Tab-separated table of C-alpha atoms in Angstrom:
chain	number	residue	atom	x	y	z
A	24	MET	CA	178.500	100.302	116.480
A	25	ASP	CA	177.995	104.038	116.015
A	26	THR	CA	176.182	105.839	113.288
A	27	ILE	CA	177.520	108.958	111.633
A	28	PRO	CA	176.802	112.074	113.682
A	29	ARG	CA	173.519	113.859	113.166
A	30	SER	CA	174.097	116.618	110.640
A	31	PRO	CA	173.290	120.247	111.438
A	32	ALA	CA	170.444	120.091	108.907
A	33	HIS	CA	168.743	117.466	111.078
A	34	PRO	CA	169.117	118.659	114.670
A	35	GLY	CA	167.795	116.550	117.492
A	36	PRO	CA	168.732	114.087	120.192
A	37	ASP	CA	171.443	111.567	119.499
A	38	PRO	CA	169.889	108.159	118.750
A	39	GLY	CA	172.189	106.339	121.106
A	40	GLY	CA	174.871	104.999	118.753
A	41	LEU	CA	172.639	102.515	116.925
A	42	LEU	CA	173.013	101.864	113.199
A	43	ILE	CA	169.513	100.397	113.130
A	44	THR	CA	166.797	100.144	115.773
A	45	LEU	CA	164.741	96.995	116.188
A	46	SER	CA	161.451	98.565	117.204
A	47	SER	CA	158.556	97.020	119.083
A	48	ALA	CA	155.642	95.760	116.992
A	49	ASP	CA	153.364	97.546	119.489
A	50	CYS	CA	154.798	100.903	118.491
A	51	GLY	CA	152.589	102.405	115.834
A	52	PRO	CA	154.133	104.327	112.960
A	53	ASP	CA	154.457	108.056	113.555
A	54	PRO	CA	152.933	110.196	110.797
A	55	ALA	CA	155.225	113.073	111.799
A	56	VAL	CA	157.898	111.453	109.599
A	57	LEU	CA	155.897	112.605	106.568
A	58	ASN	CA	157.213	116.118	107.194
A	59	ASP	CA	160.840	115.233	108.013
A	60	PRO	CA	162.948	116.527	105.091
A	61	GLY	CA	164.546	113.606	103.292
A	62	GLY	CA	162.977	111.055	105.651
A	63	PHE	CA	161.002	107.987	104.683
A	64	THR	CA	158.514	105.415	105.849
A	65	TRP	CA	157.499	102.216	104.099
A	66	PHE	CA	155.380	99.181	104.896
A	67	TYR	CA	156.500	95.841	103.451
A	68	VAL	CA	154.757	92.504	102.913
A	69	ASP	CA	156.081	89.378	101.260
A	70	LEU	CA	154.395	86.074	100.517
A	71	VAL	CA	156.033	82.823	99.492
A	72	ASP	CA	154.579	79.339	98.961
A	73	ASP	CA	156.200	75.910	99.144
A	74	ARG	CA	156.841	75.922	95.389
A	75	GLY	CA	158.787	79.163	95.443
A	76	ARG	CA	156.084	81.421	94.051
A	77	GLY	CA	156.004	84.773	95.785
A	78	ALA	CA	154.844	88.376	95.911
A	79	THR	CA	155.951	91.611	97.554
A	80	LEU	CA	153.924	94.722	98.323
A	81	ILE	CA	155.297	98.067	99.552
A	82	TRP	CA	153.311	101.209	100.249
A	83	SER	CA	155.383	104.202	101.210
A	84	TRP	CA	156.050	107.895	101.548
A	85	GLY	CA	159.542	109.075	100.611
A	86	LEU	CA	160.715	105.737	99.225
A	87	PRO	CA	164.484	106.333	98.869
A	88	PHE	CA	164.641	104.601	95.476
A	89	LEU	CA	162.344	107.053	93.671
A	90	PRO	CA	164.184	109.113	91.037
A	91	GLY	CA	165.358	112.476	92.319
A	92	TYR	CA	164.553	111.888	96.001
A	93	ALA	CA	168.064	111.149	97.269
A	94	ARG	CA	169.615	113.585	94.795
A	95	SER	CA	167.588	116.435	96.288
A	96	SER	CA	168.895	115.635	99.765
A	97	ARG	CA	172.486	115.402	98.576
A	98	ALA	CA	172.085	118.810	96.938
A	99	GLY	CA	170.853	120.335	100.208
A	100	ARG	CA	167.229	120.585	99.043
A	101	PRO	CA	165.578	117.572	100.722
A	102	GLN	CA	162.005	116.825	99.738
A	103	LEU	CA	159.226	115.988	102.152
A	104	PRO	CA	158.062	112.353	102.219
A	105	VAL	CA	154.433	113.509	102.161
A	106	ASN	CA	155.007	114.711	98.590
A	107	ARG	CA	156.369	111.365	97.298
A	108	PRO	CA	153.828	108.562	97.980
A	109	SER	CA	154.084	105.299	96.036
A	110	VAL	CA	152.894	101.688	95.789
A	111	ASN	CA	155.083	98.815	94.556
A	112	LEU	CA	153.623	95.384	93.712
A	113	VAL	CA	155.585	92.449	92.299
A	114	VAL	CA	154.572	88.830	91.647
A	115	TYR	CA	157.112	86.060	91.023
A	116	GLU	CA	156.775	82.591	89.549
A	117	GLY	CA	159.351	80.124	88.294
A	118	GLY	CA	162.233	82.237	89.558
A	119	ARG	CA	161.263	85.342	87.562
A	120	GLU	CA	158.924	88.311	87.594
A	121	ARG	CA	155.390	87.710	86.378
A	122	PHE	CA	154.165	91.217	87.178
A	123	TYR	CA	155.893	94.441	88.262
A	124	LEU	CA	154.590	97.914	88.999
A	125	LEU	CA	156.031	100.829	90.957
A	126	SER	CA	153.512	103.687	90.850
A	127	GLU	CA	154.246	107.126	92.207
A	128	LEU	CA	150.944	108.785	93.079
A	129	ALA	CA	149.637	112.309	93.455
A	130	PRO	CA	150.024	113.500	97.076
A	131	ASP	CA	146.513	114.935	97.191
A	132	GLN	CA	145.130	111.475	96.380
A	133	CYS	CA	146.811	109.872	99.395
A	134	ALA	CA	145.956	109.966	103.095
A	135	TRP	CA	147.297	108.638	106.403
A	136	GLY	CA	144.379	107.619	108.638
A	137	PRO	CA	144.032	109.489	111.951
A	138	ASP	CA	144.355	106.190	113.855
A	139	SER	CA	147.642	105.300	112.043
A	140	ARG	CA	146.066	101.975	111.151
A	141	SER	CA	144.649	102.796	107.750
A	142	TRP	CA	146.093	104.374	104.639
A	143	ARG	CA	144.845	105.360	101.213
A	144	LEU	CA	147.189	105.764	98.253
A	145	GLY	CA	145.364	106.610	95.061
A	146	ASP	CA	142.669	103.985	94.580
A	147	CYS	CA	144.394	101.511	96.935
A	148	SER	CA	143.550	101.133	100.626
A	149	PHE	CA	145.452	99.398	103.420
A	150	ASN	CA	143.967	98.537	106.811
A	151	TRP	CA	145.109	96.877	110.037
A	152	THR	CA	142.686	95.164	112.406
A	153	ASP	CA	143.936	93.770	115.745
A	154	THR	CA	141.900	91.129	117.571
A	155	PRO	CA	142.646	90.181	121.219
A	156	SER	CA	143.938	86.653	121.714
A	157	ALA	CA	144.031	84.234	124.627
A	158	ALA	CA	145.855	85.137	127.829
A	159	GLY	CA	149.624	85.123	127.395
A	160	HIS	CA	149.422	85.804	123.697
A	161	GLY	CA	149.472	89.072	121.845
A	162	PRO	CA	146.735	90.264	119.515
A	163	THR	CA	146.249	88.838	116.046
A	164	ARG	CA	146.844	91.400	113.336
A	165	GLU	CA	144.979	91.237	110.060
A	166	LEU	CA	146.096	93.296	107.090
A	167	GLN	CA	143.813	93.835	104.143
A	168	ALA	CA	145.074	95.669	101.080
A	169	ASP	CA	142.549	96.465	98.363
A	170	LEU	CA	144.524	97.164	95.200
A	171	ASP	CA	143.498	99.198	92.166
A	172	LEU	CA	146.430	100.457	90.106
A	173	ALA	CA	146.530	102.091	86.669
A	174	LEU	CA	148.945	100.520	84.182
A	175	PRO	CA	151.187	102.626	81.917
A	176	THR	CA	149.779	101.243	78.646
A	177	GLY	CA	146.139	101.174	79.726
A	178	GLY	CA	143.992	98.927	81.868
A	179	ARG	CA	144.281	98.336	85.584
A	180	ALA	CA	145.618	95.783	88.049
A	181	THR	CA	143.025	95.092	90.726
A	182	GLY	CA	142.813	92.632	93.571
A	183	ARG	CA	143.321	91.991	97.236
A	184	LEU	CA	146.226	91.032	99.477
A	185	TRP	CA	145.610	89.775	103.000
A	186	LEU	CA	147.542	88.318	105.887
A	187	SER	CA	146.714	87.278	109.428
A	188	GLY	CA	148.927	86.283	112.330
A	189	PRO	CA	149.924	87.047	115.915
A	190	LEU	CA	151.678	90.350	116.457
A	191	ARG	CA	155.343	89.889	117.352
A	192	ARG	CA	155.945	89.860	121.114
A	193	ASP	CA	159.286	91.045	122.456
A	194	PRO	CA	161.212	88.910	124.956
A	195	PRO	CA	161.262	90.086	128.599
A	196	GLY	CA	163.575	93.031	129.194
A	197	ALA	CA	163.391	94.319	125.622
A	198	PRO	CA	163.523	98.104	125.118
A	199	GLY	CA	160.307	100.080	125.212
A	200	PRO	CA	158.216	100.805	122.168
A	201	ALA	CA	159.452	104.334	121.414
A	202	ASP	CA	161.165	104.855	118.054
A	203	PRO	CA	164.384	106.874	118.592
A	204	PRO	CA	165.019	109.580	115.999
A	205	GLY	CA	167.952	109.505	113.622
A	206	THR	CA	168.297	105.770	112.987
A	207	HIS	CA	166.718	103.393	110.537
A	208	VAL	CA	163.774	101.999	112.505
A	209	TRP	CA	162.871	98.419	111.594
A	210	ALA	CA	159.802	96.781	113.111
A	211	PRO	CA	158.970	93.197	112.109
A	212	MET	CA	155.303	92.884	113.057
A	213	VAL	CA	153.841	89.622	111.720
A	214	ALA	CA	155.740	86.510	110.648
A	215	ALA	CA	155.257	82.736	110.438
A	216	SER	CA	151.706	83.565	109.385
A	217	ARG	CA	149.396	82.981	106.407
A	218	GLY	CA	148.526	85.331	103.606
A	219	GLY	CA	147.451	85.511	100.027
A	220	LEU	CA	147.172	87.664	96.923
A	221	GLU	CA	144.554	87.548	94.198
A	222	LEU	CA	145.350	89.922	91.344
A	223	GLN	CA	143.481	90.545	88.103
A	224	THR	CA	145.521	92.065	85.257
A	225	PRO	CA	144.975	92.509	81.510
A	226	GLY	CA	147.323	89.538	81.023
A	227	GLY	CA	145.352	87.197	83.286
A	228	ASP	CA	144.761	86.347	86.917
A	229	LEU	CA	147.627	85.816	89.362
A	230	ARG	CA	147.355	84.088	92.724
A	231	VAL	CA	149.827	83.396	95.539
A	232	GLU	CA	148.927	81.893	98.906
A	233	GLY	CA	151.416	80.818	101.546
A	234	ARG	CA	153.596	82.056	104.358
A	235	ALA	CA	153.431	85.792	105.004
A	236	TYR	CA	155.710	88.386	106.589
A	237	HIS	CA	155.001	92.057	107.373
A	238	ASP	CA	157.278	94.822	108.671
A	239	ARG	CA	157.708	98.586	108.575
A	240	ASN	CA	160.762	100.806	108.127
A	241	SER	CA	161.260	104.519	108.714
A	242	ALA	CA	163.788	107.244	109.446
A	243	THR	CA	163.727	110.982	109.971
A	244	ARG	CA	166.838	111.366	107.812
A	245	PRO	CA	167.770	110.299	104.266
A	246	LEU	CA	168.768	106.665	103.894
A	247	HIS	CA	172.245	107.516	102.586
A	248	GLU	CA	172.953	109.599	105.746
A	249	LEU	CA	172.323	106.741	108.189
A	250	GLY	CA	175.880	105.383	108.133
A	251	MET	CA	175.189	102.179	106.178
A	252	ARG	CA	177.453	101.182	103.308
A	253	SER	CA	175.302	98.130	102.556
A	254	TRP	CA	172.752	95.777	104.018
A	255	LEU	CA	171.914	92.144	103.421
A	256	TRP	CA	168.513	90.980	104.667
A	257	GLY	CA	166.519	87.794	104.390
A	258	ARG	CA	163.749	85.800	105.979
A	259	LEU	CA	163.221	82.043	105.895
A	260	ALA	CA	159.796	80.478	106.461
A	261	LEU	CA	160.563	77.280	108.392
A	262	PRO	CA	158.039	74.983	110.077
A	263	GLY	CA	156.553	76.816	113.068
A	264	ARG	CA	158.792	79.881	112.843
A	265	ASP	CA	160.455	82.483	110.662
A	266	LEU	CA	164.156	83.260	110.884
A	267	ILE	CA	165.165	86.752	109.771
A	268	PHE	CA	168.798	87.710	109.297
A	269	TYR	CA	170.197	91.192	108.815
A	270	ARG	CA	173.793	92.259	108.134
A	271	LEU	CA	174.552	95.995	108.130
A	272	VAL	CA	177.969	97.148	106.975
A	273	PRO	CA	178.865	100.644	108.286
A	274	SER	CA	180.152	103.411	106.064
A	275	ALA	CA	183.088	103.871	108.421
A	276	PRO	CA	185.788	101.473	107.151
A	277	ALA	CA	187.104	100.626	110.648
A	278	GLU	CA	183.718	99.564	111.998
A	279	PRO	CA	182.748	95.863	111.905
A	280	PRO	CA	179.385	94.761	110.474
A	281	ARG	CA	176.393	94.540	112.755
A	282	ASP	CA	174.460	91.279	112.528
A	283	LEU	CA	170.963	90.540	113.778
A	284	VAL	CA	169.036	87.279	113.758
A	285	VAL	CA	165.399	87.453	114.812
A	286	GLU	CA	163.297	84.340	115.373
A	287	ILE	CA	159.523	84.802	115.352
A	288	ALA	CA	157.416	81.778	116.241
A	289	ALA	CA	153.913	81.006	115.013
A	290	ASP	CA	152.483	82.267	118.325
A	291	GLY	CA	154.235	85.645	117.936
A	292	SER	CA	156.946	85.050	120.546
A	293	SER	CA	160.368	86.240	119.435
A	294	ARG	CA	164.048	85.963	120.254
A	295	VAL	CA	166.935	88.126	119.071
A	296	CYS	CA	170.593	87.162	118.655
A	297	GLU	CA	173.410	89.528	117.670
A	298	GLN	CA	176.228	86.969	117.920
A	299	ALA	CA	175.033	84.554	115.257
A	300	GLY	CA	178.330	84.064	113.419
A	301	LEU	CA	176.848	85.170	110.094
A	302	ARG	CA	179.049	84.289	107.138
A	303	GLU	CA	178.668	84.997	103.445
A	304	ALA	CA	179.908	82.471	100.881
A	305	GLY	CA	180.137	82.176	97.117
A	306	LEU	CA	180.636	85.928	96.618
A	307	ARG	CA	179.853	87.178	93.117
A	308	ARG	CA	179.307	90.463	91.283
A	309	ASN	CA	176.489	91.238	88.918
A	310	LEU	CA	176.872	93.134	85.639
A	311	TRP	CA	176.733	96.416	87.576
A	312	GLY	CA	179.567	95.364	89.890
A	313	LEU	CA	177.234	94.875	92.870
A	314	PRO	CA	178.705	92.178	95.161
A	315	TRP	CA	176.368	89.495	96.483
A	316	PRO	CA	176.682	86.118	98.236
A	317	SER	CA	175.169	82.940	96.815
A	318	SER	CA	174.670	81.620	100.356
A	319	VAL	CA	174.630	82.790	103.964
A	320	THR	CA	175.164	80.729	107.109
A	321	PHE	CA	174.382	81.715	110.684
A	322	ALA	CA	173.229	80.243	113.976
A	323	ASP	CA	169.656	80.398	115.223
A	324	PRO	CA	169.047	81.540	118.837
A	325	ASP	CA	169.638	77.951	120.039
A	326	GLY	CA	172.985	77.774	118.246
A	327	ARG	CA	171.829	75.425	115.485
A	328	PRO	CA	173.410	76.097	112.066
A	329	VAL	CA	171.202	77.621	109.383
A	330	GLU	CA	171.992	77.899	105.692
A	331	ALA	CA	170.155	80.215	103.282
A	332	GLN	CA	170.930	79.750	99.586
A	333	VAL	CA	169.961	82.023	96.721
A	334	SER	CA	167.588	79.931	94.622
A	335	ALA	CA	166.906	82.697	92.087
A	336	VAL	CA	167.875	86.349	91.589
A	337	LEU	CA	164.524	88.080	91.113
A	338	ASP	CA	165.632	91.709	90.790
A	339	ASN	CA	169.202	92.379	89.676
A	340	GLY	CA	169.909	96.097	89.548
A	341	PRO	CA	172.879	98.413	90.059
A	342	PHE	CA	172.139	99.186	93.728
A	343	TYR	CA	169.506	96.637	94.759
A	344	GLN	CA	168.893	92.910	94.397
A	345	ARG	CA	166.006	90.722	95.523
A	346	TYR	CA	166.343	86.966	95.903
A	347	LEU	CA	164.234	83.891	96.292
A	348	LEU	CA	165.885	81.952	99.120
A	349	ARG	CA	165.850	78.292	100.017
A	350	GLY	CA	167.023	77.436	103.518
A	351	ARG	CA	167.506	74.644	105.988
A	352	CYS	CA	168.109	74.183	109.678
A	353	GLY	CA	168.677	70.567	110.639
A	354	GLY	CA	165.798	68.618	109.124
A	355	GLN	CA	163.707	71.738	108.535
A	356	GLN	CA	163.505	73.308	105.090
A	357	GLY	CA	161.695	76.324	103.684
A	358	TYR	CA	161.612	79.176	101.213
A	359	GLY	CA	161.976	82.887	101.773
A	360	MET	CA	162.897	86.288	100.374
A	361	GLY	CA	166.144	88.227	100.617
A	362	GLU	CA	167.598	91.532	99.482
A	363	ASN	CA	170.914	93.311	99.068
A	364	LEU	CA	171.240	97.114	99.005
A	365	VAL	CA	174.025	99.696	98.665
A	366	PRO	CA	172.482	103.057	99.718
A	367	GLY	CA	175.352	105.138	98.336
A	368	ARG	CA	174.501	104.025	94.792
A	369	VAL	CA	170.841	104.998	95.026
A	370	ASP	CA	169.752	107.819	92.694
A	371	SER	CA	173.134	108.524	91.118
A	372	ASP	CA	173.173	110.743	88.026
A	373	LEU	CA	174.289	107.850	85.837
A	374	LEU	CA	171.639	105.396	87.016
A	375	ARG	CA	168.639	107.713	87.447
A	376	PRO	CA	167.441	107.435	83.819
A	377	LEU	CA	167.452	103.645	84.140
A	378	VAL	CA	165.401	103.755	87.335
A	379	ARG	CA	162.874	106.041	85.658
A	380	MET	CA	162.172	103.189	83.229
A	381	ARG	CA	160.728	101.234	86.180
A	382	VAL	CA	158.662	104.009	87.824
A	383	HIS	CA	155.165	104.964	86.658
A	384	ARG	CA	154.422	108.537	87.711
A	385	ALA	CA	150.678	109.090	87.715
A	386	GLY	CA	151.146	112.776	86.921
A	387	GLY	CA	154.010	112.214	84.460
A	388	PRO	CA	156.389	112.658	82.849
A	389	ASN	CA	157.327	109.019	82.250
A	390	SER	CA	160.096	107.265	80.375
A	391	VAL	CA	159.154	106.094	76.885
A	392	TRP	CA	160.667	102.741	77.883
A	393	LEU	CA	158.345	102.274	80.862
A	394	PRO	CA	156.066	99.724	79.083
A	395	LEU	CA	159.044	97.344	78.802
A	396	PHE	CA	159.470	97.261	82.575
A	397	SER	CA	155.954	97.511	84.013
A	398	GLY	CA	152.795	95.451	84.177
A	399	ASP	CA	152.510	91.846	83.034
A	400	CYS	CA	155.918	90.543	82.021
A	401	ASP	CA	154.583	88.501	79.120
A	402	GLY	CA	153.834	90.553	76.022
A	403	ARG	CA	155.782	93.671	76.988
A	404	TRP	CA	157.484	94.075	73.622
A	405	ALA	CA	154.172	93.716	71.823
A	406	ARG	CA	152.610	96.380	74.056
A	407	MET	CA	155.619	98.634	73.580
A	408	LEU	CA	155.581	98.363	69.795
A	409	GLY	CA	151.816	98.418	69.491
A	410	ARG	CA	151.009	101.377	71.725
A	411	SER	CA	150.017	104.680	70.241
A	412	GLY	CA	150.639	108.081	71.766
A	413	ALA	CA	152.211	108.741	75.127
A	414	VAL	CA	152.413	106.396	78.063
A	415	ARG	CA	149.054	106.593	79.775
A	416	VAL	CA	148.476	107.634	83.370
């Protein structure tokens, strides 16, 4: 399935006709993307426990969802990712948000470590440590994220997120570790592992501990230029393994969807299947007209049927949704996270003011409605009505 051709504004080698590239976990992220106009790189972690509580953490440069970023590229004035760093932290409980913050930070307060294994964004730090394992197994990767984030109405959210698990190992004959330019590079690194979050906020302490997943995503071109009309992604934490499904629908109407199913076992071994018979069922539309399935079925690499059902819609926006999933394969059951995205809707003129209500810009300006959509979910109206002066930074 081919991508759209590389535009003259982004010259370079053809990426080989791939809509998305499944990259090796051994391939470290390339900081050169920070200076690719309109490009992006983000690092993603999610946690989910056996009661459906969860958390997601994203640290990024050039996050495509930031207000004005995609618009600049569409207008022929793409911004550099290095100038748009951000941190996004969300905690879920009982099928709803308990805490939400997307902070855009000052570029001069952020740094990419020279070893490409450590990052600082504002007062937050993120570090990888790899420890050799027994023969035949890959290294164990530990991530530690020390979090210290200013809240729009005063106070701070502080805490620590950690995970530890074997680095994903590719099956024999898999492509080499190089990231080809021009495609969306996706690298699942750690899955079927353990992790936890301890967060202190003005509204109280929040804690999640359970199964953990960690990946990275990047591209040297804007997200909306990568030939994707939509994507549907999810991961299920089943006993002894994670199953990750990905459906990418091309922008070209005549092209069929591309499906990927990746199985990552607790020892880091992995298998990939592109003929998994993925089917969406119970199609619905949210208030914004965004279509989404209430369940997805596919086959695991051994051909066994898997069903993933949407247990709760956690984020329900005009171009993006996040779900809490509940899945089963035979007698195995587990929870997970999923998401649905339409890149062409990102950063439209109509929706940009609404997105600004969810983004805290450390240097301002900020939406006056930001306190209703950031920080602890309980008590937002009271904070909104009781605050004095401008939204704090």
